[in-house]
């Protein structure tokens, strides 16, 4: 298939994003934060998303229910939460819907085995096809998050030949070891399909970008056709983050009576606060007074099983404080994202857990970019990612390597001693905004408003 490498002619962009305008969701923020800059550049977006987010009134924003039972259940839960919060009506209605859909979800899983949001691609494709055939779309832009947006974009490309650009939020192919370049036979049907989808993207998309050097490198290794004539042009973009609402001056931080180490975002066995709790044991032994003064705060997600086990084994129930997810405050009107920023800036040190899986070489936690705007010290515990390590060092962060127990304990001791002397590391003010990401994307696709037909 011969690619059209000419300039993008036309400002009418169809943006496919399953989780658009979902408060606090990284996959949502990645695209919603770009919108003001796209509008400023003269782009006229039409957005297709699921019903899970808040409808944007600045431009056409169509929200579609997924056609599969698993995705319907997921979308319905978030829609009810947006409409009625998570009170008694939410619990009853979502519980009833889950009960009714359970046998159909089991059938879907048995016959297909795909991740739940796959079926959203079908309504996105059908409605996108109507727009393109009506000559109301100049370019299709899929982003995610959920790979259903890319699947819909692929179908639209194949059926209409429309220009198609792709933003890969997380690597589609997950490697299991340093020697695994992604060529191993996938272990399940969803992984097999994602491997197929990546190959299709590199063959049919006009431009495609990833968020780390590692992700671009390994995608190119798997798909040598990338960046060759008649195939997609691939590049790397740092997504960045917007200065969050509620952000205060970095100089406003006040030391409290406790050393507050704060983690924001999801937790799992491979990204666990047990790493921090294990390091507290030698600290408390060497500095007994620190047990009453150190607190670890977890925001945004349930505790993982390893953390729960460590709390029980070490008797740290008073040391770790689990706050859960911060939702919109109806009394103050503050969004969940604004409340999170307030808590970030109140922290003494922000914990950045990278994980320990091989895919960390291709991944930078999205919270990192928000952390940079707060002006607070960051303690990064990273794994096999020179790009992330370099950015942390450049900003004078505390840095440890996953699996290095002594190094982690030493870093925690340094943080404790610095805090005790009221001399925590002062991070260099080097935030990474979204404007630079949009400017690079528009330059790579050769977008020039003056060339619009």
CSV table of N, CA and C in Angstrom, one decimal, residues 38 42 91 111 114 173 189 213 223 235 242 255 261 273-274 387-388 400 418 426 451:
chain,number,residue,atom,x,y,z
A,38,UNK,N,-4.2,22.0,20.4
A,38,UNK,CA,-4.7,21.6,19.1
A,38,UNK,C,-5.7,22.7,18.6
A,42,UNK,N,-5.5,25.7,15.2
A,42,UNK,CA,-6.5,25.8,14.2
A,42,UNK,C,-7.2,24.5,13.8
A,91,UNK,N,-24.2,1.4,44.1
A,91,UNK,CA,-23.9,0.0,44.5
A,91,UNK,C,-25.0,-1.0,44.0
A,111,UNK,N,-15.0,-17.2,24.1
A,111,UNK,CA,-14.9,-17.3,22.6
A,111,UNK,C,-13.8,-16.3,22.1
A,114,UNK,N,-10.4,-11.3,24.7
A,114,UNK,CA,-9.8,-10.0,24.6
A,114,UNK,C,-10.1,-9.1,25.8
A,173,UNK,N,2.9,-4.6,23.0
A,173,UNK,CA,3.5,-5.9,23.1
A,173,UNK,C,4.4,-5.8,24.4
A,189,UNK,N,-4.9,-14.8,24.1
A,189,UNK,CA,-5.4,-14.3,22.9
A,189,UNK,C,-5.4,-12.8,22.8
A,213,UNK,N,11.9,6.4,24.7
A,213,UNK,CA,12.9,5.9,23.8
A,213,UNK,C,12.9,4.4,23.7
A,223,UNK,N,9.3,-4.5,14.3
A,223,UNK,CA,8.7,-4.1,13.1
A,223,UNK,C,9.8,-3.4,12.2
A,235,UNK,N,8.2,7.9,15.9
A,235,UNK,CA,9.0,8.8,16.6
A,235,UNK,C,8.6,8.8,18.1
A,242,UNK,N,0.0,19.2,32.0
A,242,UNK,CA,-0.3,20.6,32.2
A,242,UNK,C,-0.1,21.0,33.7
A,255,UNK,N,7.3,22.3,56.5
A,255,UNK,CA,7.6,21.0,57.2
A,255,UNK,C,6.6,20.8,58.3
A,261,UNK,N,5.9,10.6,53.3
A,261,UNK,CA,6.3,10.1,52.0
A,261,UNK,C,5.0,9.7,51.3
A,273,UNK,N,4.2,-0.8,47.6
A,273,UNK,CA,4.7,0.0,48.7
A,273,UNK,C,5.4,-0.9,49.7
A,274,UNK,N,5.3,-2.2,49.5
A,274,UNK,CA,6.1,-3.1,50.4
A,274,UNK,C,7.6,-2.8,50.3
A,387,UNK,N,16.5,6.5,30.3
A,387,UNK,CA,15.9,7.8,30.0
A,387,UNK,C,15.2,8.4,31.3
A,388,UNK,N,14.5,7.6,32.0
A,388,UNK,CA,13.9,8.0,33.3
A,388,UNK,C,14.9,8.4,34.3
A,400,UNK,N,16.9,5.4,43.4
A,400,UNK,CA,17.2,4.0,43.8
A,400,UNK,C,16.9,3.1,42.6
A,418,UNK,N,18.0,14.2,55.9
A,418,UNK,CA,17.7,15.5,55.3
A,418,UNK,C,16.5,16.1,55.9
A,426,UNK,N,16.2,20.1,47.1
A,426,UNK,CA,15.4,21.0,46.4
A,426,UNK,C,15.5,20.7,44.9
A,451,UNK,N,-1.8,25.8,5.0
A,451,UNK,CA,-2.0,24.9,3.8
A,451,UNK,C,-3.3,24.3,3.7
